[in-house]
């Protein structure tokens, strides 16, 4: 299997049933608590809509990871498409957090980590499959972006007009120059027509483009079979063309032939001969270019094209939609006017086209996601997060950081306390879900025991949050200034987290 970037394991070694071993009830409850905590953070910083979009995007990404670990290409394709949809929603949600993008970013990463463990398991294999999906989708999007640039700048027509103009210019310099151009064109055609036909037959293996016995044996010539006199003739013509006296003498020779010489000069300089031959040369070059593109695509598809295409389905869908939409004037103008006046994106949209600009943005977003996944792989490989419930642990830590960032934005102190409590619950319930799933299996009926454990944990955290609220809003103002109360509360939060870490290590 061809790979781009890190040497991820092949999908045949990594896909199958989802890697998650967490009991569904507790895992879903942990994810639900993380969603509620994220919404509370969004309300506290004035971005409830951003929190809602974050929750939806994280849910889609987590569910997509489970689909990508399937052995069915149809499910992988759905997972690839939904991965890009969820990633786009997360990017939009961070923007919706407005002046507090760091809170939104950390909360989004926290939810994604928990969602991974809920739906697929935050393991090296799962992250590998998702990473390969991002890479293959990125390749597809890059292809559509290149095509959008070609169309926007009219590269094909520009190249054709440039080639025609070049041949016309050379033909009009001198009849002798036209002779040299014709010699080079004919030599190129007879040397390349057979390799070009072979490449065409690779593209259409069931159809013979020409009958080699009746056509190619007459026209096509191998480079080793070209007579030495032909090379001497071409080289001599080139040398004479470079001298002004030879060009003048050739024109005088044509003038001496009267009407015949005038006709020959007209044919040489009118483009009637160089033009069609140049068109054939352009077609042959196009065949070689298409064959080169075919080889690149075959290398990208690797030994299992169906699997690669299923993982790249998201890139194809997004690329096609953006490519087509970018060339619809009403949609293009709406996107351009939506962008901030004078911003870099608006300038790029006007210079390079709306489609290519949006595809470049999506490609950049996928690159950022790939870097984040590489960091996650590093954390999992070096056991910075627990191997059994890494997503719950990582999400819990990020949720705690998001609460502290919200406190730095002058959000209500009780929100920070509640977020820290929610982070501890996510960790506790996630660990319990994994323990139950590994011990009894994910299909066992364990909801009653899980519910008892969850009720106890939620009750303890609720009491702690209520006591913190009483100390903040009842006792705090009566005894000490608000700043000291918040500082004491921060120390209490740190102490609680230290206690939780110590308990986990034991």
Short mmCIF file of C-alpha atoms in Angstrom, two decimals:
data_model
loop_
_atom_site.label_atom_id
_atom_site.label_comp_id
_atom_site.label_asym_id
_atom_site.label_seq_id
_atom_site.Cartn_x
_atom_site.Cartn_y
_atom_site.Cartn_z
CA UNK A 1 0.00 0.00 0.00
CA UNK A 2 1.37 3.38 -0.96
CA UNK A 3 1.69 5.77 1.92
CA UNK A 4 1.99 9.53 2.20
CA UNK A 5 3.59 10.81 5.39
CA UNK A 6 4.22 8.52 8.39
CA UNK A 7 4.32 4.76 7.85
CA UNK A 8 0.86 3.98 9.11
CA UNK A 9 -0.12 0.30 9.29
CA UNK A 10 -2.16 -1.02 6.38
CA UNK A 11 -5.90 -0.88 6.83
CA UNK A 12 -6.05 -4.66 6.48
CA UNK A 13 -4.12 -4.88 9.73
CA UNK A 14 -6.07 -2.20 11.56
CA UNK A 15 -9.69 -2.37 10.54
CA UNK A 16 -12.43 -4.68 11.70
CA UNK A 17 -14.57 -4.22 14.73
CA UNK A 18 -14.09 -0.94 16.58
CA UNK A 19 -11.24 -1.05 19.09
CA UNK A 20 -13.34 0.37 21.90
CA UNK A 21 -13.79 -1.90 24.89
CA UNK A 22 -15.82 0.61 26.91
CA UNK A 23 -19.25 -0.30 28.24
CA UNK A 24 -21.73 1.75 26.18
CA UNK A 25 -23.80 3.12 29.08
CA UNK A 26 -20.99 4.69 31.12
CA UNK A 27 -19.11 5.76 28.00
CA UNK A 28 -22.17 7.54 26.64
CA UNK A 29 -22.79 9.15 30.02
CA UNK A 30 -19.20 10.40 30.15
CA UNK A 31 -19.53 11.87 26.67
CA UNK A 32 -22.86 13.46 27.58
CA UNK A 33 -21.34 15.11 30.66
CA UNK A 34 -18.48 16.45 28.53
CA UNK A 35 -21.04 17.90 26.10
CA UNK A 36 -22.96 19.60 28.94
CA UNK A 37 -19.74 21.02 30.36
CA UNK A 38 -18.76 22.36 26.92
CA UNK A 39 -22.16 24.01 26.54
CA UNK A 40 -21.75 25.61 29.98
CA UNK A 41 -18.36 26.96 28.90
CA UNK A 42 -19.88 28.31 25.70
CA UNK A 43 -22.63 30.11 27.64
CA UNK A 44 -20.08 31.48 30.12
CA UNK A 45 -17.94 33.04 27.39
CA UNK A 46 -20.95 34.21 25.38
CA UNK A 47 -20.83 31.57 22.60
CA UNK A 48 -23.62 29.02 23.16
CA UNK A 49 -23.98 28.40 19.43
CA UNK A 50 -20.27 27.61 19.18
CA UNK A 51 -20.65 25.05 21.96
CA UNK A 52 -23.58 23.38 20.21
CA UNK A 53 -21.71 23.16 16.89
CA UNK A 54 -18.66 21.81 18.76
CA UNK A 55 -20.75 19.03 20.30
CA UNK A 56 -22.25 18.09 16.93
CA UNK A 57 -18.88 18.13 15.17
CA UNK A 58 -17.19 16.05 17.86
CA UNK A 59 -20.02 13.52 17.79
CA UNK A 60 -19.76 13.20 14.02
CA UNK A 61 -15.97 12.77 14.13
CA UNK A 62 -16.16 10.17 16.89
CA UNK A 63 -18.89 8.21 15.10
CA UNK A 64 -16.90 8.44 11.87
CA UNK A 65 -13.88 6.85 13.52
CA UNK A 66 -16.03 3.82 14.32
CA UNK A 67 -17.20 3.59 10.70
CA UNK A 68 -13.64 3.86 9.37
CA UNK A 69 -12.57 0.80 11.34
CA UNK A 70 -15.09 -1.32 9.46
CA UNK A 71 -14.11 -3.93 6.87
CA UNK A 72 -16.84 -2.70 4.49
CA UNK A 73 -15.79 -0.12 1.92
CA UNK A 74 -19.25 1.44 1.91
CA UNK A 75 -19.02 2.15 5.64
CA UNK A 76 -15.47 3.47 5.24
CA UNK A 77 -16.69 5.82 2.53
CA UNK A 78 -19.48 7.10 4.80
CA UNK A 79 -16.95 7.48 7.61
CA UNK A 80 -14.58 9.42 5.36
CA UNK A 81 -17.31 11.83 4.25
CA UNK A 82 -18.58 12.35 7.79
CA UNK A 83 -15.01 12.83 9.06
CA UNK A 84 -14.55 15.83 6.82
CA UNK A 85 -18.03 17.11 7.69
CA UNK A 86 -17.33 16.83 11.41
CA UNK A 87 -13.90 18.40 11.05
CA UNK A 88 -15.41 21.33 9.16
CA UNK A 89 -18.03 21.77 11.89
CA UNK A 90 -15.31 21.85 14.55
CA UNK A 91 -13.41 24.52 12.60
CA UNK A 92 -16.59 26.58 12.30
CA UNK A 93 -17.34 26.14 16.00
CA UNK A 94 -13.94 27.49 16.99
CA UNK A 95 -14.64 30.57 14.89
CA UNK A 96 -18.04 30.95 16.58
CA UNK A 97 -16.32 31.28 19.94
CA UNK A 98 -15.29 34.72 18.67
CA UNK A 99 -12.88 36.50 21.00
CA UNK A 100 -12.24 33.31 23.00
CA UNK A 101 -11.00 30.85 20.37
CA UNK A 102 -8.64 29.10 22.78
CA UNK A 103 -11.52 28.04 25.01
CA UNK A 104 -13.37 26.71 21.97
CA UNK A 105 -10.31 24.92 20.60
CA UNK A 106 -9.45 23.13 23.84
CA UNK A 107 -13.10 22.20 24.45
CA UNK A 108 -13.38 20.85 20.90
CA UNK A 109 -10.26 18.70 21.30
CA UNK A 110 -11.58 17.44 24.64
CA UNK A 111 -14.89 16.38 23.13
CA UNK A 112 -13.19 14.69 20.17
CA UNK A 113 -10.90 12.69 22.49
CA UNK A 114 -13.87 11.50 24.57
CA UNK A 115 -15.90 10.76 21.42
CA UNK A 116 -13.06 8.62 20.06
CA UNK A 117 -13.11 6.43 23.15
CA UNK A 118 -16.90 6.33 23.12
CA UNK A 119 -17.30 5.20 19.51
CA UNK A 120 -14.03 3.60 18.43
CA UNK A 121 -11.36 3.64 21.13
CA UNK A 122 -8.42 6.03 21.16
CA UNK A 123 -5.83 3.49 20.09
CA UNK A 124 -2.89 3.65 17.72
CA UNK A 125 -4.78 1.57 15.16
CA UNK A 126 -7.83 3.83 15.19
CA UNK A 127 -5.76 6.99 14.92
CA UNK A 128 -3.82 5.34 12.08
CA UNK A 129 -6.96 4.67 10.04
CA UNK A 130 -8.28 8.19 10.64
CA UNK A 131 -4.89 9.65 9.70
CA UNK A 132 -4.80 7.71 6.45
CA UNK A 133 -8.31 8.94 5.71
CA UNK A 134 -7.18 12.53 6.23
CA UNK A 135 -4.14 11.96 4.00
CA UNK A 136 -6.04 10.33 1.12
CA UNK A 137 -8.85 12.88 1.32
CA UNK A 138 -6.22 15.62 1.30
CA UNK A 139 -4.70 14.18 -1.87
CA UNK A 140 -8.11 14.18 -3.56
CA UNK A 141 -8.75 17.77 -2.47
CA UNK A 142 -5.31 18.82 -3.72
CA UNK A 143 -6.19 17.34 -7.11
CA UNK A 144 -9.44 19.30 -7.29
CA UNK A 145 -7.62 22.46 -6.18
CA UNK A 146 -5.07 22.04 -8.99
CA UNK A 147 -7.92 21.47 -11.46
CA UNK A 148 -9.69 24.59 -10.17
CA UNK A 149 -6.54 26.63 -10.75
CA UNK A 150 -6.18 25.23 -14.28
CA UNK A 151 -9.75 26.18 -15.11
CA UNK A 152 -9.58 29.58 -13.40
CA UNK A 153 -6.48 30.64 -15.29
CA UNK A 154 -7.62 28.96 -18.56
CA UNK A 155 -4.35 27.05 -18.67
CA UNK A 156 -5.39 24.71 -21.50
CA UNK A 157 -6.55 27.47 -23.84
CA UNK A 158 -3.61 29.66 -22.85
CA UNK A 159 -1.15 26.88 -23.60
CA UNK A 160 -2.82 26.20 -26.96
CA UNK A 161 -2.80 29.85 -27.93
CA UNK A 162 0.80 30.23 -26.77
CA UNK A 163 1.89 27.20 -28.78
CA UNK A 164 0.06 28.43 -31.86
CA UNK A 165 1.54 31.89 -31.45
CA UNK A 166 5.03 30.45 -31.05
CA UNK A 167 4.72 28.36 -34.21
CA UNK A 168 3.27 31.33 -36.10
CA UNK A 169 6.07 33.57 -34.91
CA UNK A 170 8.77 31.09 -35.88
CA UNK A 171 7.16 30.50 -39.26
CA UNK A 172 7.10 34.18 -40.09
CA UNK A 173 10.77 34.77 -39.24
CA UNK A 174 12.02 33.07 -42.37
CA UNK A 175 11.09 30.21 -44.70
CA UNK A 176 14.26 28.43 -43.60
CA UNK A 177 13.13 28.61 -39.96
CA UNK A 178 9.83 27.05 -41.04
CA UNK A 179 11.75 24.21 -42.67
CA UNK A 180 13.60 23.55 -39.40
CA UNK A 181 10.34 23.61 -37.40
CA UNK A 182 8.74 21.13 -39.83
CA UNK A 183 11.75 18.81 -39.61
CA UNK A 184 11.67 18.83 -35.82
CA UNK A 185 7.90 18.26 -35.73
CA UNK A 186 8.05 15.34 -38.14
CA UNK A 187 11.00 13.79 -36.30
CA UNK A 188 9.18 14.11 -32.96
CA UNK A 189 6.01 12.56 -34.40
CA UNK A 190 7.65 9.51 -35.97
CA UNK A 191 9.69 8.84 -32.81
CA UNK A 192 6.86 9.18 -30.33
CA UNK A 193 3.74 7.97 -32.11
CA UNK A 194 4.26 4.27 -31.26
CA UNK A 195 4.97 4.86 -27.52
CA UNK A 196 1.95 7.17 -27.45
CA UNK A 197 -0.29 4.51 -29.02
CA UNK A 198 0.96 1.95 -26.49
CA UNK A 199 -0.01 4.30 -23.67
CA UNK A 200 -3.41 4.87 -25.22
CA UNK A 201 -3.95 1.11 -25.33
CA UNK A 202 -3.06 0.94 -21.63
CA UNK A 203 -5.83 3.45 -21.00
CA UNK A 204 -8.26 1.49 -23.24
CA UNK A 205 -6.98 -2.11 -23.10
CA UNK A 206 -9.97 -3.60 -24.94
CA UNK A 207 -9.55 -1.40 -28.03
CA UNK A 208 -6.66 -1.16 -30.45
CA UNK A 209 -6.28 2.46 -31.47
CA UNK A 210 -4.33 1.65 -34.64
CA UNK A 211 -3.38 -1.42 -36.52
CA UNK A 212 0.39 -1.50 -36.13
CA UNK A 213 0.89 -3.71 -39.19
CA UNK A 214 -0.74 -1.31 -41.63
CA UNK A 215 -0.03 2.05 -39.98
CA UNK A 216 2.62 2.14 -37.28
CA UNK A 217 5.17 0.09 -39.20
CA UNK A 218 5.04 2.74 -41.88
CA UNK A 219 4.96 5.87 -39.70
CA UNK A 220 6.67 4.93 -36.46
CA UNK A 221 10.45 4.79 -36.26
CA UNK A 222 12.66 3.75 -33.38
CA UNK A 223 15.30 6.31 -32.42
CA UNK A 224 18.08 3.82 -33.12
CA UNK A 225 16.69 3.24 -36.62
CA UNK A 226 16.78 6.89 -37.66
CA UNK A 227 19.37 7.23 -40.44
CA UNK A 228 22.44 9.23 -39.62
CA UNK A 229 21.74 11.43 -42.61
CA UNK A 230 18.49 12.62 -41.01
CA UNK A 231 20.31 13.80 -37.89
CA UNK A 232 22.92 15.52 -40.10
CA UNK A 233 20.14 17.18 -42.10
CA UNK A 234 18.37 18.47 -38.98
CA UNK A 235 21.62 19.64 -37.40
CA UNK A 236 22.71 21.31 -40.62
CA UNK A 237 19.38 23.08 -41.00
CA UNK A 238 19.62 24.29 -37.44
CA UNK A 239 23.11 25.63 -38.03
CA UNK A 240 22.11 27.41 -41.23
CA UNK A 241 19.01 28.84 -39.59
CA UNK A 242 21.20 30.49 -36.96
CA UNK A 243 23.09 32.41 -39.68
CA UNK A 244 21.54 35.41 -41.40
CA UNK A 245 23.30 34.84 -44.74
CA UNK A 246 21.80 31.33 -45.07
CA UNK A 247 18.27 32.62 -44.44
CA UNK A 248 18.77 35.37 -47.05
CA UNK A 249 20.19 32.95 -49.63
CA UNK A 250 17.25 30.54 -49.10
CA UNK A 251 14.77 33.37 -49.65
CA UNK A 252 16.62 34.38 -52.81
CA UNK A 253 16.53 30.79 -53.99
CA UNK A 254 12.76 30.70 -53.55
CA UNK A 255 12.40 34.01 -55.37
CA UNK A 256 14.34 32.57 -58.30
CA UNK A 257 11.71 29.86 -58.69
CA UNK A 258 9.08 32.44 -59.61
CA UNK A 259 5.51 31.27 -58.94
CA UNK A 260 6.59 27.93 -57.49
CA UNK A 261 8.96 29.60 -55.04
CA UNK A 262 6.28 32.09 -54.00
CA UNK A 263 3.84 29.23 -53.34
CA UNK A 264 6.40 27.29 -51.30
CA UNK A 265 7.30 30.37 -49.24
CA UNK A 266 3.61 31.03 -48.62
CA UNK A 267 2.99 27.47 -47.45
CA UNK A 268 6.04 27.53 -45.20
CA UNK A 269 5.18 30.85 -43.54
CA UNK A 270 1.38 30.65 -43.48
CA UNK A 271 1.19 27.92 -40.84
CA UNK A 272 -0.72 25.49 -43.09
CA UNK A 273 2.02 22.91 -42.57
CA UNK A 274 3.47 23.76 -39.15
CA UNK A 275 0.01 24.24 -37.61
CA UNK A 276 -1.44 20.73 -38.17
CA UNK A 277 1.89 19.12 -37.34
CA UNK A 278 2.04 21.20 -34.16
CA UNK A 279 -1.48 20.03 -33.29
CA UNK A 280 -0.34 16.40 -33.64
CA UNK A 281 2.67 17.15 -31.43
CA UNK A 282 0.37 18.68 -28.82
CA UNK A 283 -1.88 15.59 -28.89
CA UNK A 284 1.10 13.28 -28.41
CA UNK A 285 2.35 15.38 -25.49
CA UNK A 286 -1.15 15.28 -24.00
CA UNK A 287 -1.14 11.47 -24.24
CA UNK A 288 2.16 11.30 -22.34
CA UNK A 289 0.83 13.76 -19.73
CA UNK A 290 -2.34 11.71 -19.23
CA UNK A 291 -0.31 8.52 -18.91
CA UNK A 292 1.94 10.17 -16.34
CA UNK A 293 -1.14 11.23 -14.39
CA UNK A 294 -2.40 7.65 -14.63
CA UNK A 295 0.83 6.31 -13.15
CA UNK A 296 0.65 8.82 -10.30
CA UNK A 297 -2.96 7.82 -9.58
CA UNK A 298 -2.11 4.11 -9.72
CA UNK A 299 0.77 4.66 -7.29
CA UNK A 300 -1.59 6.53 -4.97
CA UNK A 301 -4.28 3.84 -5.17
CA UNK A 302 -1.75 1.19 -4.18
CA UNK A 303 -2.48 -2.54 -4.01
CA UNK A 304 -6.08 -2.07 -2.81
CA UNK A 305 -7.71 0.69 -4.90
CA UNK A 306 -11.19 0.12 -3.48
CA UNK A 307 -9.97 0.69 0.05
CA UNK A 308 -8.01 3.82 -0.91
CA UNK A 309 -11.00 5.26 -2.77
CA UNK A 310 -13.31 4.55 0.15
CA UNK A 311 -10.96 6.34 2.56
CA UNK A 312 -10.67 9.27 0.12
CA UNK A 313 -14.44 9.53 -0.46
CA UNK A 314 -14.71 12.57 1.79
CA UNK A 315 -12.08 14.40 -0.23
CA UNK A 316 -13.81 13.56 -3.51
CA UNK A 317 -17.21 14.72 -2.28
CA UNK A 318 -15.94 17.95 -0.71
CA UNK A 319 -13.61 18.64 -3.63
CA UNK A 320 -16.34 18.11 -6.24
CA UNK A 321 -18.90 20.22 -4.38
CA UNK A 322 -16.48 23.11 -3.82
CA UNK A 323 -15.06 22.84 -7.35
CA UNK A 324 -18.48 23.04 -9.00
CA UNK A 325 -19.80 25.64 -6.55
CA UNK A 326 -16.77 27.84 -7.06
CA UNK A 327 -17.65 28.33 -10.73
CA UNK A 328 -21.31 29.18 -10.12
CA UNK A 329 -21.30 33.01 -10.11
CA UNK A 330 -24.05 33.55 -7.48
CA UNK A 331 -22.45 31.13 -5.02
CA UNK A 332 -18.96 32.46 -5.69
CA UNK A 333 -20.06 36.06 -5.10
CA UNK A 334 -21.82 35.10 -1.86
CA UNK A 335 -18.65 33.47 -0.53
CA UNK A 336 -16.48 36.40 -1.61
CA UNK A 337 -18.74 38.99 0.02
CA UNK A 338 -18.99 36.89 3.19
CA UNK A 339 -15.24 37.10 3.70
CA UNK A 340 -13.91 40.12 5.55
CA UNK A 341 -13.16 43.07 3.28
CA UNK A 342 -9.46 43.22 2.47
CA UNK A 343 -8.69 39.93 4.25
CA UNK A 344 -6.14 37.49 2.89
CA UNK A 345 -8.84 34.96 2.00
CA UNK A 346 -10.84 37.53 0.06
CA UNK A 347 -7.74 38.58 -1.88
CA UNK A 348 -6.90 34.93 -2.64
CA UNK A 349 -10.49 34.28 -3.75
CA UNK A 350 -10.34 37.17 -6.21
CA UNK A 351 -6.90 36.25 -7.56
CA UNK A 352 -6.99 32.45 -7.57
CA UNK A 353 -10.74 31.82 -7.64
CA UNK A 354 -13.24 30.94 -4.95
CA UNK A 355 -13.04 27.19 -5.49
CA UNK A 356 -9.26 26.95 -5.28
CA UNK A 357 -9.19 29.22 -2.22
CA UNK A 358 -11.81 27.22 -0.31
CA UNK A 359 -10.11 23.95 -1.22
CA UNK A 360 -6.80 25.39 0.01
CA UNK A 361 -8.48 26.28 3.31
CA UNK A 362 -9.86 22.74 3.64
CA UNK A 363 -6.44 21.31 2.82
CA UNK A 364 -4.82 23.49 5.48
CA UNK A 365 -7.43 22.37 7.99
CA UNK A 366 -6.71 18.72 7.21
CA UNK A 367 -2.99 19.35 7.64
CA UNK A 368 -3.62 20.82 11.10
CA UNK A 369 -5.79 17.81 11.99
CA UNK A 370 -3.02 15.49 10.82
CA UNK A 371 -0.51 17.27 13.09
CA UNK A 372 -2.90 16.89 16.02
CA UNK A 373 -3.32 13.18 15.26
CA UNK A 374 0.48 12.82 15.15
CA UNK A 375 0.65 14.35 18.63
CA UNK A 376 -2.02 11.93 19.83
CA UNK A 377 -0.09 9.00 18.40
CA UNK A 378 3.01 10.20 20.25
CA UNK A 379 1.08 10.47 23.51
CA UNK A 380 -0.39 6.98 23.08
CA UNK A 381 2.90 5.35 22.07
CA UNK A 382 4.82 6.84 25.01
CA UNK A 383 1.97 6.15 27.46
CA UNK A 384 1.46 9.77 28.48
CA UNK A 385 -2.21 8.82 28.57
CA UNK A 386 -3.57 5.55 30.01
CA UNK A 387 -3.54 2.88 27.26
CA UNK A 388 -6.97 1.51 28.20
CA UNK A 389 -8.96 4.76 28.43
CA UNK A 390 -6.68 7.30 26.79
CA UNK A 391 -9.50 9.27 25.19
CA UNK A 392 -11.38 9.73 28.45
CA UNK A 393 -8.20 10.71 30.30
CA UNK A 394 -7.03 13.11 27.57
CA UNK A 395 -10.50 14.61 27.21
CA UNK A 396 -10.78 15.05 30.96
CA UNK A 397 -7.45 16.89 31.12
CA UNK A 398 -8.34 19.14 28.21
CA UNK A 399 -11.75 19.90 29.71
CA UNK A 400 -10.01 20.94 32.93
CA UNK A 401 -7.71 23.27 30.95
CA UNK A 402 -10.72 24.72 29.12
CA UNK A 403 -12.31 25.53 32.50
CA UNK A 404 -9.20 27.37 33.64
CA UNK A 405 -9.06 29.30 30.34
CA UNK A 406 -12.69 30.29 30.82
CA UNK A 407 -11.86 31.56 34.30
CA UNK A 408 -9.14 33.74 32.79
CA UNK A 409 -11.79 35.38 30.58
CA UNK A 410 -13.71 36.61 33.65
CA UNK A 411 -16.34 33.90 33.30
CA UNK A 412 -18.31 33.03 36.43
CA UNK A 413 -16.14 31.16 38.90
CA UNK A 414 -18.81 28.53 39.44
CA UNK A 415 -18.47 27.56 35.78
CA UNK A 416 -14.81 26.72 36.35
CA UNK A 417 -15.69 24.62 39.39
CA UNK A 418 -18.47 22.82 37.54
CA UNK A 419 -16.20 22.19 34.54
CA UNK A 420 -13.48 20.72 36.74
CA UNK A 421 -16.10 18.53 38.41
CA UNK A 422 -17.33 17.43 34.99
CA UNK A 423 -13.76 16.64 33.95
CA UNK A 424 -13.33 14.38 36.97
CA UNK A 425 -16.64 12.69 36.18
CA UNK A 426 -15.58 12.07 32.58
CA UNK A 427 -12.39 10.49 33.81
CA UNK A 428 -14.11 8.38 36.48
CA UNK A 429 -17.01 7.21 34.31
CA UNK A 430 -14.72 6.55 31.36
CA UNK A 431 -12.35 4.46 33.45
CA UNK A 432 -15.29 2.51 34.86
CA UNK A 433 -16.71 1.98 31.36
CA UNK A 434 -13.41 0.52 30.17
CA UNK A 435 -13.01 -1.64 33.29
CA UNK A 436 -16.52 -3.05 32.92
CA UNK A 437 -16.13 -3.57 29.18
CA UNK A 438 -12.81 -5.39 29.51
CA UNK A 439 -14.01 -7.53 32.42
CA UNK A 440 -17.54 -8.48 31.37
CA UNK A 441 -17.62 -7.48 27.71
CA UNK A 442 -19.41 -4.65 25.97
CA UNK A 443 -22.48 -6.80 25.22
CA UNK A 444 -23.11 -7.80 28.83
CA UNK A 445 -26.08 -6.29 30.67
CA UNK A 446 -24.29 -4.08 33.19
CA UNK A 447 -26.40 -0.92 33.19
CA UNK A 448 -27.66 -1.34 36.73
CA UNK A 449 -24.19 -1.57 38.24
CA UNK A 450 -22.92 1.23 36.01
CA UNK A 451 -25.88 3.39 37.03
CA UNK A 452 -25.11 2.87 40.71
CA UNK A 453 -21.48 3.83 40.22
CA UNK A 454 -22.42 6.84 38.08
CA UNK A 455 -25.04 8.02 40.61
CA UNK A 456 -22.50 7.93 43.42
CA UNK A 457 -19.86 9.80 41.45
CA UNK A 458 -22.32 12.43 40.24
CA UNK A 459 -23.64 12.91 43.78
CA UNK A 460 -20.13 13.49 45.17
CA UNK A 461 -19.25 16.00 42.46
CA UNK A 462 -22.61 17.75 42.80
CA UNK A 463 -22.10 18.19 46.55
CA UNK A 464 -18.61 19.56 45.92
CA UNK A 465 -19.90 22.06 43.36
CA UNK A 466 -22.72 23.15 45.66
CA UNK A 467 -20.32 23.69 48.54
CA UNK A 468 -18.03 25.66 46.23
CA UNK A 469 -20.98 27.78 45.13
CA UNK A 470 -21.93 28.47 48.77
CA UNK A 471 -18.38 29.48 49.59
CA UNK A 472 -18.26 31.73 46.54
CA UNK A 473 -21.58 33.51 46.73
CA UNK A 474 -22.50 33.28 50.43
CA UNK A 475 -19.45 32.92 52.64
CA UNK A 476 -16.88 34.45 50.30
CA UNK A 477 -18.30 37.99 50.09
CA UNK A 478 -18.91 38.08 53.86
CA UNK A 479 -15.40 37.20 54.90
CA UNK A 480 -12.74 37.92 52.22
CA UNK A 481 -12.51 39.91 49.00
CA UNK A 482 -13.65 38.18 45.83
CA UNK A 483 -10.11 38.00 44.41
CA UNK A 484 -8.84 36.06 47.41
CA UNK A 485 -11.85 33.78 47.26
CA UNK A 486 -11.12 32.96 43.62
CA UNK A 487 -7.47 32.34 44.42
CA UNK A 488 -8.45 30.01 47.24
CA UNK A 489 -10.86 28.27 44.91
CA UNK A 490 -8.08 27.79 42.35
CA UNK A 491 -5.88 26.22 45.03
CA UNK A 492 -8.77 23.94 45.97
CA UNK A 493 -9.18 22.88 42.34
CA UNK A 494 -5.47 22.11 42.04
CA UNK A 495 -5.60 20.14 45.29
CA UNK A 496 -8.58 18.11 44.07
CA UNK A 497 -6.82 17.32 40.80
CA UNK A 498 -3.65 16.35 42.66
CA UNK A 499 -5.68 14.07 44.86
CA UNK A 500 -7.32 12.50 41.80
CA UNK A 501 -3.93 11.89 40.17
CA UNK A 502 -2.51 10.38 43.32
CA UNK A 503 -5.53 8.10 43.63
CA UNK A 504 -5.16 6.97 40.01
CA UNK A 505 -1.44 6.21 40.48
CA UNK A 506 -2.22 4.12 43.50
#
